XYZ file of C-alpha atoms in Angstrom:
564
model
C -40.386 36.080 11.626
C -37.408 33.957 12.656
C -38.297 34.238 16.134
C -41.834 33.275 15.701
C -40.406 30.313 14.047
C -37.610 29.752 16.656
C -40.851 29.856 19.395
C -42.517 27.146 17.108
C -40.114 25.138 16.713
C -39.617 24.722 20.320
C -43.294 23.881 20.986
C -44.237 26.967 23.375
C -47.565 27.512 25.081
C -50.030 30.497 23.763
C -48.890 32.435 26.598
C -45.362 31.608 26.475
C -45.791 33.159 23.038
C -47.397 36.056 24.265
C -44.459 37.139 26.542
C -42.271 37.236 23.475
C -44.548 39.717 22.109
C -44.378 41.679 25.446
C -40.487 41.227 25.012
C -40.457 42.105 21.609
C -43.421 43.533 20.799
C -42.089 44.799 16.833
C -41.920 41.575 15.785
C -45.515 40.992 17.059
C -46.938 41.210 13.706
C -44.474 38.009 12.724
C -45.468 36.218 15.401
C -49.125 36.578 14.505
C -48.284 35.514 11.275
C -46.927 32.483 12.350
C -50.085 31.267 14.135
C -52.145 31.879 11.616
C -49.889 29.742 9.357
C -50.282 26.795 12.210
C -54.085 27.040 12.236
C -54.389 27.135 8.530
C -52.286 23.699 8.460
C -53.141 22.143 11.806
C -50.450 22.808 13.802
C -50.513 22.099 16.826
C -48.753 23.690 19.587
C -48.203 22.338 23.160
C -46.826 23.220 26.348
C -43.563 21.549 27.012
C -44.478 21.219 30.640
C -47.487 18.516 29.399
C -44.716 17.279 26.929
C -42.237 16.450 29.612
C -44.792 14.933 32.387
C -46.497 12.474 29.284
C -43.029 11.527 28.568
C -41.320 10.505 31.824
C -43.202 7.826 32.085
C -41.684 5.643 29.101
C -39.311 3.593 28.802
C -36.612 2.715 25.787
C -34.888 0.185 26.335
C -31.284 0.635 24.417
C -31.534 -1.781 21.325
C -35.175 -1.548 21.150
C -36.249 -0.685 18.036
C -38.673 2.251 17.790
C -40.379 4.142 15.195
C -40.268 7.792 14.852
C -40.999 10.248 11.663
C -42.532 6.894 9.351
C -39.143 4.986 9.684
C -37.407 2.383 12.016
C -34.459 2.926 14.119
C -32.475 1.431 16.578
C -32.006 2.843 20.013
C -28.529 2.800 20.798
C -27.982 5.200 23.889
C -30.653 6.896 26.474
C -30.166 10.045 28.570
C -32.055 12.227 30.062
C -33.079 16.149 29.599
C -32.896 18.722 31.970
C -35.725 20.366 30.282
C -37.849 17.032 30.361
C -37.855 14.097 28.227
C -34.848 11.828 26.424
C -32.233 12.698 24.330
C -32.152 8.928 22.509
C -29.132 8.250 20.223
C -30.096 6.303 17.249
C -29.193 4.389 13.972
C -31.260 4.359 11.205
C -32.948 0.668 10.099
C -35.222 1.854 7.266
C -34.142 1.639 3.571
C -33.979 5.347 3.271
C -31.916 6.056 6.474
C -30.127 3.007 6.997
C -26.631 3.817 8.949
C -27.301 7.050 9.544
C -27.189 7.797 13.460
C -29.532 10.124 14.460
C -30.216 11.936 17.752
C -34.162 12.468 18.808
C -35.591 14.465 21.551
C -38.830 12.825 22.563
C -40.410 15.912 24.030
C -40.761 17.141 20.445
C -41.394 14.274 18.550
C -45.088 13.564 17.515
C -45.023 10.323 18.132
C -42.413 7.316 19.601
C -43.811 3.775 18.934
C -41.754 1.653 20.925
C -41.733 -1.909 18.331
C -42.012 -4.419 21.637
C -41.567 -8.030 20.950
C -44.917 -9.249 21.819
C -46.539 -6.625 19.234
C -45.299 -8.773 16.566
C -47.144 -10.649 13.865
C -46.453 -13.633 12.758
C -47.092 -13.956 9.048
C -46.691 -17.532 7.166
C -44.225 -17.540 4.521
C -45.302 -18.854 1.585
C -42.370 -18.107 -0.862
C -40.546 -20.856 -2.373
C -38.330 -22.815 -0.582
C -39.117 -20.135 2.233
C -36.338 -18.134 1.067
C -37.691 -14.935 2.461
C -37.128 -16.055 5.935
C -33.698 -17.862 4.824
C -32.590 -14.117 3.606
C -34.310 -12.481 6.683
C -31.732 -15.002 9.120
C -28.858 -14.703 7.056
C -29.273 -10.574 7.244
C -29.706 -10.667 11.174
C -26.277 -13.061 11.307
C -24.524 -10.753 8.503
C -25.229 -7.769 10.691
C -25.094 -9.121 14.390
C -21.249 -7.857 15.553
C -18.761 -11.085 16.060
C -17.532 -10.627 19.393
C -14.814 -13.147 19.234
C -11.497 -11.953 19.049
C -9.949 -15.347 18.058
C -12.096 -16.295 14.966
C -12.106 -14.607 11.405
C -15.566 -14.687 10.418
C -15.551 -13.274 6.977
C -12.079 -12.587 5.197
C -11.324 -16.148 4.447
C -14.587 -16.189 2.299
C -12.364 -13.228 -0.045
C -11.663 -13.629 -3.366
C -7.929 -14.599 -2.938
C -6.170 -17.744 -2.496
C -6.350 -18.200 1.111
C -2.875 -19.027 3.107
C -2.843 -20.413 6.719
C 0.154 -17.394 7.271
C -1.537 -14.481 5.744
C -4.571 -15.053 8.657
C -1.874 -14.514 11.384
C -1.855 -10.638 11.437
C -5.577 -10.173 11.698
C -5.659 -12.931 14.745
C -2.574 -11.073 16.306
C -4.165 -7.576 15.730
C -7.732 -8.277 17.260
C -6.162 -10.011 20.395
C -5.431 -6.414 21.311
C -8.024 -3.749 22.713
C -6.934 -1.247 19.652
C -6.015 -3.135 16.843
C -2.701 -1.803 15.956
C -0.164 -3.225 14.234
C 3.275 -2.879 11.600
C 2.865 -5.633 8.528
C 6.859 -6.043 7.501
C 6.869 -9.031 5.387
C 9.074 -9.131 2.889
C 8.088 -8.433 -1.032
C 6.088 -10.687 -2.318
C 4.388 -12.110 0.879
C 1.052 -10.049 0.421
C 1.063 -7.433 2.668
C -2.100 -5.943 0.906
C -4.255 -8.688 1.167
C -3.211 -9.280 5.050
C -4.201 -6.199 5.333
C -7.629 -6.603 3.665
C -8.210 -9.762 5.718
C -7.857 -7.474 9.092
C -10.005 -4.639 7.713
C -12.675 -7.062 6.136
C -13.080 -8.211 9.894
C -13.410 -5.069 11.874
C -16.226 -3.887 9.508
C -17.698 -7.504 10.453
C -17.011 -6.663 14.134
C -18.806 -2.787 13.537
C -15.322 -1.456 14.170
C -14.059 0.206 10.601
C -17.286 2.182 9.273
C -14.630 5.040 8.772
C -11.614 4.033 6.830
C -8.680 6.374 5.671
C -5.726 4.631 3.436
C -3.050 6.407 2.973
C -0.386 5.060 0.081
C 2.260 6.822 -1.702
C 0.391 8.397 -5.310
C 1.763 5.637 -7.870
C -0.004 2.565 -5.603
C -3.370 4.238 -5.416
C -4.921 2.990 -8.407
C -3.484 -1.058 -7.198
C -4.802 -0.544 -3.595
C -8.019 0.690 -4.227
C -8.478 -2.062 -6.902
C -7.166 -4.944 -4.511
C -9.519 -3.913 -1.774
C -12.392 -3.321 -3.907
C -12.111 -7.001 -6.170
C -11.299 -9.472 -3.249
C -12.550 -8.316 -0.168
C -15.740 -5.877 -1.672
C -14.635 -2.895 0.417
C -14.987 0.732 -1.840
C -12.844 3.078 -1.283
C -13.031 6.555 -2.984
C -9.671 7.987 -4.175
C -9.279 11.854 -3.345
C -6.687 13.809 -4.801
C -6.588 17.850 -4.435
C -9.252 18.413 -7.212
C -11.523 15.737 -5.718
C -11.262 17.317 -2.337
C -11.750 20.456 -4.103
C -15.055 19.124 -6.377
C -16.567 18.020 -2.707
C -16.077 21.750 -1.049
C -18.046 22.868 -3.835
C -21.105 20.491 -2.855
C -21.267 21.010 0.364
C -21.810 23.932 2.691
C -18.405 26.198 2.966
C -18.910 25.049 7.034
C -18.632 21.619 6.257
C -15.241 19.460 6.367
C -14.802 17.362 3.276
C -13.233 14.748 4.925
C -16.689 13.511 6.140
C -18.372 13.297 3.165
C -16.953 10.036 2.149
C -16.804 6.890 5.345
C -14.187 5.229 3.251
C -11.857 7.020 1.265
C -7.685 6.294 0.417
C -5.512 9.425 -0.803
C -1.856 10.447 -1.608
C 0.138 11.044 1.775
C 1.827 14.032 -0.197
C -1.566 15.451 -0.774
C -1.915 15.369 2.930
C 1.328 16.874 3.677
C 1.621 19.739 1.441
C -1.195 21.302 2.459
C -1.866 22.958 5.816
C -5.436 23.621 5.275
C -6.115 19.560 4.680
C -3.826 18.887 7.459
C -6.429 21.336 9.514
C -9.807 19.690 8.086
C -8.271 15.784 9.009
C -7.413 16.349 12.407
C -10.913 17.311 13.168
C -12.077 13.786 12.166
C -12.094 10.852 13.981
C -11.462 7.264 11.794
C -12.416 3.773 12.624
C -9.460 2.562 11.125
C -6.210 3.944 9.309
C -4.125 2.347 6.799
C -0.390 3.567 6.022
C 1.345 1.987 3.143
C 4.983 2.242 2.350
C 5.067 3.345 6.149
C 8.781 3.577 6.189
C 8.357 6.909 4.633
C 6.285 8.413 7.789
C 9.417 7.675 9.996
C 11.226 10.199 11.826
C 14.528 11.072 10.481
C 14.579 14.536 11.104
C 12.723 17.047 13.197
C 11.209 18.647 9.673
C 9.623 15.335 8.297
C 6.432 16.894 7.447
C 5.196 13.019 6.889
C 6.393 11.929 10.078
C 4.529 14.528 11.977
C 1.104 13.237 9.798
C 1.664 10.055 10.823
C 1.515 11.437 14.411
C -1.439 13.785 14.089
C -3.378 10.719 12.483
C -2.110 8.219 15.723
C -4.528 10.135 17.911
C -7.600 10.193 15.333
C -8.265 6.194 15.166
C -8.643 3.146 17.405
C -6.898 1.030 14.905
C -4.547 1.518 12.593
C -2.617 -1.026 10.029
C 0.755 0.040 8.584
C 2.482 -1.454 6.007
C 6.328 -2.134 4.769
C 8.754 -4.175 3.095
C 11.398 -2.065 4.516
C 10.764 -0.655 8.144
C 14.198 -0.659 9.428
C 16.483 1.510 7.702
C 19.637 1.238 9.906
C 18.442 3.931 12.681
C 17.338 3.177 15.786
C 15.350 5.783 16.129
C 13.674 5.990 12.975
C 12.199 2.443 13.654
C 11.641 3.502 17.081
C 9.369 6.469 15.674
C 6.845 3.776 13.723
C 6.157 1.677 16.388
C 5.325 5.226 18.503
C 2.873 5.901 16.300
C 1.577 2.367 16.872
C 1.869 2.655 20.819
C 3.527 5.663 22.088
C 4.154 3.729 25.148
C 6.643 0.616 22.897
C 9.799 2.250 23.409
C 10.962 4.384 26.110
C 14.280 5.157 24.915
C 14.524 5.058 20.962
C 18.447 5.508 21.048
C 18.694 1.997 22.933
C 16.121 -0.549 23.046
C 15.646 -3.995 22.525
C 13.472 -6.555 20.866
C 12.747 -7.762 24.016
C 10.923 -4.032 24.805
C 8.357 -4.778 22.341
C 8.213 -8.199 21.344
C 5.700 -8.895 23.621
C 3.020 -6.063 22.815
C 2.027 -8.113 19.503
C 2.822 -4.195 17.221
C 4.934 -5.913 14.547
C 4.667 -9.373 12.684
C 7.385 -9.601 10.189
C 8.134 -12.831 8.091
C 10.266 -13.853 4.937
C 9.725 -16.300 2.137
C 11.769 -18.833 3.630
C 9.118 -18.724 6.675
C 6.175 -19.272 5.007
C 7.445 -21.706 1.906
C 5.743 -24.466 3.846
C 2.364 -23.045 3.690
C 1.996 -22.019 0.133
C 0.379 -24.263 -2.048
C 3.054 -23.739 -4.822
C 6.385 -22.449 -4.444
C 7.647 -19.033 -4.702
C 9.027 -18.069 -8.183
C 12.698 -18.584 -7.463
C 15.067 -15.657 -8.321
C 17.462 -15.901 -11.420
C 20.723 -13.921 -10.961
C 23.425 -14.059 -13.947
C 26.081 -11.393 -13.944
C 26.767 -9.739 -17.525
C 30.480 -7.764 -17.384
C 30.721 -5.406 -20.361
C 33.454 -3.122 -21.371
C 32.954 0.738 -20.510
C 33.473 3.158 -23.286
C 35.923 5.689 -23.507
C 33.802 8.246 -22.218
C 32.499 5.968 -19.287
C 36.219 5.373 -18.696
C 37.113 9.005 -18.283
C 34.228 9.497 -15.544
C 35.252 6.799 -13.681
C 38.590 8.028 -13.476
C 37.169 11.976 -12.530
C 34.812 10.435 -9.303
C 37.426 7.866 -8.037
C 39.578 11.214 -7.262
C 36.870 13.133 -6.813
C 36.584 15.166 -3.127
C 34.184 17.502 -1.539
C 34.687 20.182 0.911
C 31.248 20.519 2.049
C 31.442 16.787 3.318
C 35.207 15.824 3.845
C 36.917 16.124 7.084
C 40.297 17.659 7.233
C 40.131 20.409 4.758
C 40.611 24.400 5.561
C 37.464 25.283 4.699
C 35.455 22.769 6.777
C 31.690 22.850 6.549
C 30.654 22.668 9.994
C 27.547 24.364 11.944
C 28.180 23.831 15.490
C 29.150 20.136 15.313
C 27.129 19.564 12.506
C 27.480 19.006 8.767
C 25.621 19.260 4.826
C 23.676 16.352 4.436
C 23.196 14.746 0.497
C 19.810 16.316 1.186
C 20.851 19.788 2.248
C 20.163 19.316 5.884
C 22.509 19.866 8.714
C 22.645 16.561 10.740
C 25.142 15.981 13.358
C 28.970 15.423 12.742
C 29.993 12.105 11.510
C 32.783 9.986 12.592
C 35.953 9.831 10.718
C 36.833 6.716 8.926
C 40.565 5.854 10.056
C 41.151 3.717 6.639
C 39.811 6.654 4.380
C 42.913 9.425 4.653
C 40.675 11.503 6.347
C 37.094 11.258 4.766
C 34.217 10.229 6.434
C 31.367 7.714 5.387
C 29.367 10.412 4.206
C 31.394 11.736 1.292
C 31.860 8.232 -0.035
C 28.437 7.712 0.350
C 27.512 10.480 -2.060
C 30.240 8.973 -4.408
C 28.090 5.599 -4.333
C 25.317 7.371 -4.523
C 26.648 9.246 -7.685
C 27.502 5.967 -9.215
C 24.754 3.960 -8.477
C 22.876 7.459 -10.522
C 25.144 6.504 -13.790
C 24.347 2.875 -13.431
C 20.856 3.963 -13.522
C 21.792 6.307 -16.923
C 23.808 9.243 -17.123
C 21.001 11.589 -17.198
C 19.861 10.318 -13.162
C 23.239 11.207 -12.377
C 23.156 14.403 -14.030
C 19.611 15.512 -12.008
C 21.352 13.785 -8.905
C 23.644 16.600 -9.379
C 21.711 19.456 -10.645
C 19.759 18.559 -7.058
C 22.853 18.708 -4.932
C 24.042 21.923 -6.770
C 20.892 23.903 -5.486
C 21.216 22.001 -2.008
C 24.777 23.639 -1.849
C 23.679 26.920 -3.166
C 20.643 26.980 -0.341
C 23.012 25.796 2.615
C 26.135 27.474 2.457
C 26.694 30.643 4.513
C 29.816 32.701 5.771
C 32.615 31.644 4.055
C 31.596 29.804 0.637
C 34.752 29.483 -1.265
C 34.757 25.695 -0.332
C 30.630 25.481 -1.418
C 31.959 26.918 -5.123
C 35.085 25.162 -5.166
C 32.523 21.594 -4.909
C 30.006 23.501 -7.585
C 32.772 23.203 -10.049
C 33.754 19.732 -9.460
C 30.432 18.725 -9.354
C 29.732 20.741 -12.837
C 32.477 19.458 -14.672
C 31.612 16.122 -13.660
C 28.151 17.131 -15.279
C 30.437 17.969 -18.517
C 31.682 14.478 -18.411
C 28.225 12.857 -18.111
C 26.882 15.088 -21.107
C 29.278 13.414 -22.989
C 28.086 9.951 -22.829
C 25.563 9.152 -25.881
C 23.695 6.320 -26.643
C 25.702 4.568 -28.151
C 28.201 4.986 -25.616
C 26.927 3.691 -22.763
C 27.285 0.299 -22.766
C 24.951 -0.791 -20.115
C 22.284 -0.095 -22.500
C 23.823 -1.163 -25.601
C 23.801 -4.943 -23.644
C 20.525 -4.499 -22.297
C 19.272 -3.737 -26.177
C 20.881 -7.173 -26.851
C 19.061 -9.056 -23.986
C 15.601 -7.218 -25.628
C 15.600 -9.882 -28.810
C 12.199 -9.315 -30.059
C 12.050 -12.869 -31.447
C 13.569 -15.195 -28.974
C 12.996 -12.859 -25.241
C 10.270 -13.674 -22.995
C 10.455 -10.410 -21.484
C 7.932 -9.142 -24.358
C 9.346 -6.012 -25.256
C 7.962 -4.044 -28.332
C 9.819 -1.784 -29.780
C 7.090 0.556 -31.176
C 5.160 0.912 -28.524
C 4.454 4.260 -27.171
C 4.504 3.913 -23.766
C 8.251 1.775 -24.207
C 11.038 4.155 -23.015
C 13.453 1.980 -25.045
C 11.203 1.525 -27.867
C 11.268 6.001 -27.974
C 15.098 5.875 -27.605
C 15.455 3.161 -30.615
C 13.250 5.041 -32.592
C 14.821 8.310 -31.763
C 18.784 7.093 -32.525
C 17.870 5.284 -35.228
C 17.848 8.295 -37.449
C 21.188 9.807 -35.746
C 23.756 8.718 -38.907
C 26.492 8.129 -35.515
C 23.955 5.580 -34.049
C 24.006 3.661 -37.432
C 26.171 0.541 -37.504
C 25.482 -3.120 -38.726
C 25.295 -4.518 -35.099
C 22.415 -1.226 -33.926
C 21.148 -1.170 -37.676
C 19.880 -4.772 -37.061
C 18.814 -3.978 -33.840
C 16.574 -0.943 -34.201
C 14.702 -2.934 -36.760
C 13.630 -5.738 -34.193
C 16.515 -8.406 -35.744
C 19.591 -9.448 -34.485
């Protein structure tokens, strides 16, 4: 039966059909079926040699509009069959299959109507006002592509304060033949809506139908929100159960990723999982958006984020990324965004200049100070007061066990050296190449007081960061070390009975919160804490020390009831 249906479909001649019978005569008694089925509905079939010589005649013009299957299309490529006839190529007008592109061959279609120009009626409008054939022009102008690559046709019509300075990425981006570019203005700037205002104009152009954002998982809900409430652009959030929930509507065949034209999702999502790593590179975007995009750069040959950001440079024409922060110190690291921007920007990442890519318009990077004269109001201004408090006892004691504290896994000079052929234990566990030793240090080298920074700047934070700062570099240590490990366990210890030490600070010893409880007056504070709130991490602790008889005193008595 299938291939009486296959010889159907492709519009065979009664004797055509009869040599598949000759060929495969078992399936004879199908095939008789099936004719009997086209006489009893009034189908007809026809030779494809009649097809092709009826057909070579026309013309369609590309952009003609035509009308095939009881809906209107719009041609937008022509080529011809080897078999006879034209392959046409195109996009749907019709309510019902409006942006879908569509290919046709004529030789079996019923019927092509080609819509000329000179077929047209001319009806009088007799609405009010004539606003029929004011909606009809303003459609035609909405949907006509803007060619022009130094106006901005619709963004400035968003629902956002508009600045002169947050135009000036969009008019620097489309100036190039693939839109790419780095936003790096500082916090505060708007880097979001700039890049709204260039995405809002490539769908206006017909260059962003497909759009892929990719944002770290706590800014999802804020960028979808910001695109969709000032510049009308929906974008559907995917997480691993969304993907998940569209695999189960479509056909197992099918990749998710092009169910949805516009759709923003976590980068870690991405990244975790080789099977949706798989799926995206076999789509093609009209646009991609990285956010935070100093978190894609390359610091190490594992960066499983970095080597997205790569995959994705390939699968899109333009591409916006975004960051407050691009430069972290490294060379290279920076020189690794702008490759994914233009592989070509920087020959040599270990030594470049601004000079090697100033002029290829792939960053635009700007600080308050450098746009104060365009904002209609000026930019909150910072308040800094410093507050000195008096550690406690047990804060006392720690600072006095990590001024003397020293590692053998990262200090230079000792007899059990950690060193891999020239390289050593990174604070994340990797091996990265040997660092230089610090002449003023007594033999340490910047990465051993970096971790003791990093350690205090953990305690600053509260005792318990610090103590899953080192939990964290306890398993890195455990993980790394090989061969001899009696220096690995001598830093375990150190680094456990520093833990000891943090364990000991309560509460109500650590006086960086006790001041910060004082700052939190209920009654005279504008920063509108409230205490018994759920969600209020200090408004838990309060609650939770207040019954602790140690926490009681008549300064924190006062204060966990909301009076000072």
């Amino acid at each position: 039966m299938l291939i009486a249906f296959r010889l159907l479909e492709k519009n065979l001649s009664f004797h055509r059909i009869f040599y598949a019978w000759v060929a495969y005569p078992r399936d004879f008694s199908y095939v008789f079926s099936a004719l009997r089925i086209t006489s009893l509905f009034g189908i007809k079939i026809r030779d494809k040699s009649t097809m092709a010589e009826l057909d070579t005649n026309k013309v369609y013009p590309v952009g003609a509009k035509v009308e095939i299957r009881d809906a209107v299309w719009r041609i937008l490529s022509v080529d011809a069959v080897r078999e006879g006839g034209q392959l046409l190529k195109c996009e749907g007008l019709s309510n019902i299959v409006l942006g879908r592109v569509v290919y046709f061959f004529t030789l079996y279609e019923d019927a092509v109507k080609l819509l000329t120009p000179e077929e047209t009626v001319l009806a009088k409008d007799t609405s009010s006002r004539f606003i029929q054939t004011r909606l009809y022009i303003e459609s035609i102008l909405r949907t006509s592509p803007k060619t022009e690559n130094d106006k901005l046709y619709v963004s400035y019509k968003a629902a956002m304060d508009p600045m002169p300075y947050q135009f000036d990425p969009a008019l620097q981006a489309l100036k190039q033949p693939r839109p790419r570019i780095l936003i790096a203005d500082a916090v505060g700037i708007g880097k979001t809506l700039e890049a709204g205002i260039l995405t809002s104009e490539l769908i206006a152009r017909g260059r962003a139908k497909r759009i892929l954002v990719l944002a770290t998982k706590a800014v999802l809900p804020q960028f979808q929100q910001e695109f969709w409430n000032r510049f009308s652009i929906p974008l559907t959030a995917l997480d691993s159960n969304g993907i998940q929930r569209v695999r189960e509507r479509i056909p197992s065949n099918q990749n998710p990723f092009f169910y949805f034209d516009k759709a923003i999702i976590s980068i870690d999502t991405l990244k975790k999982d080789e099977l949706y790593r798989e799926m995206i590179s076999q789509c093609h975007w009209d646009l991609i958006i990285i956010d935070e995009a100093h978190n894609v750069a390359q610091r190490s040959n594992r960066s499983q984020r970095a080597k997205l950001a790569q995959l994705l440079s390939g699968k899109s024409d333009a591409m916006i990324m975004l960051s407050a922060t691009p430069h972290d110190g490294r060379a290279e690291s920076f020189a690794s965004l702008l490759n994914v921007l233009d592989p070509t920007a920087i020959a040599n990442p270990s030594d470049y200049t601004v000079d090697d890519y100033a002029d290829k318009g792939l960053v635009i990077r700007r600080f308050k100070q450098d746009v104060a004269s365009q904002v209609s109001s000026e930019f909150p201004e910072r308040k800094i007061s410093k507050i000195v408090v008096t550690a406690s006892p047990a804060e006392e004691k720690f600072f006095d066990f990590l001024s003397d504290l020293r590692f053998g896994t990262l200090d230079v000079g000792g007899a059990g050296e950690k060193q891999h052929a020239g390289k050593q234990l990174s604070l994340s566990g990797d091996w990265e190449p040997q660092q230089e030793e610090d002449e003023s240090s007594n033999g340490e080298i910047k990465g051993a007081r970096l971790f003791r920074t990093t350690l205090m700047k953990a305690f600053l934070s509260s005792p318990q960061a610090c103590i899953s700062l080192i939990n964290n570099r306890v398993k890195n240590i455990q993980n790394s070390s090989s061969g001899d490990t009696s220096q690995a366990e001598d830093d375990i210890k150190k680094l456990e009975e520093l833990k000891e030490l943090l364990q000991k600070i309560k509460p109500e010893g650590f006086t960086k919160f006790i001041e910060l409880c004082k700052m939190l007056n209920v009654r005279n504070s504008t920063i509108g804490w409230e205490p018994k709130k759920e969600n209020d991490r200090a408004g838990r602790t309060h609650q939770k020390l207040s019954n602790e008889p140690r926490y009681r005193s008549p300064f924190i008595g006062d204060l966990t009831r909301g009076t000072f």
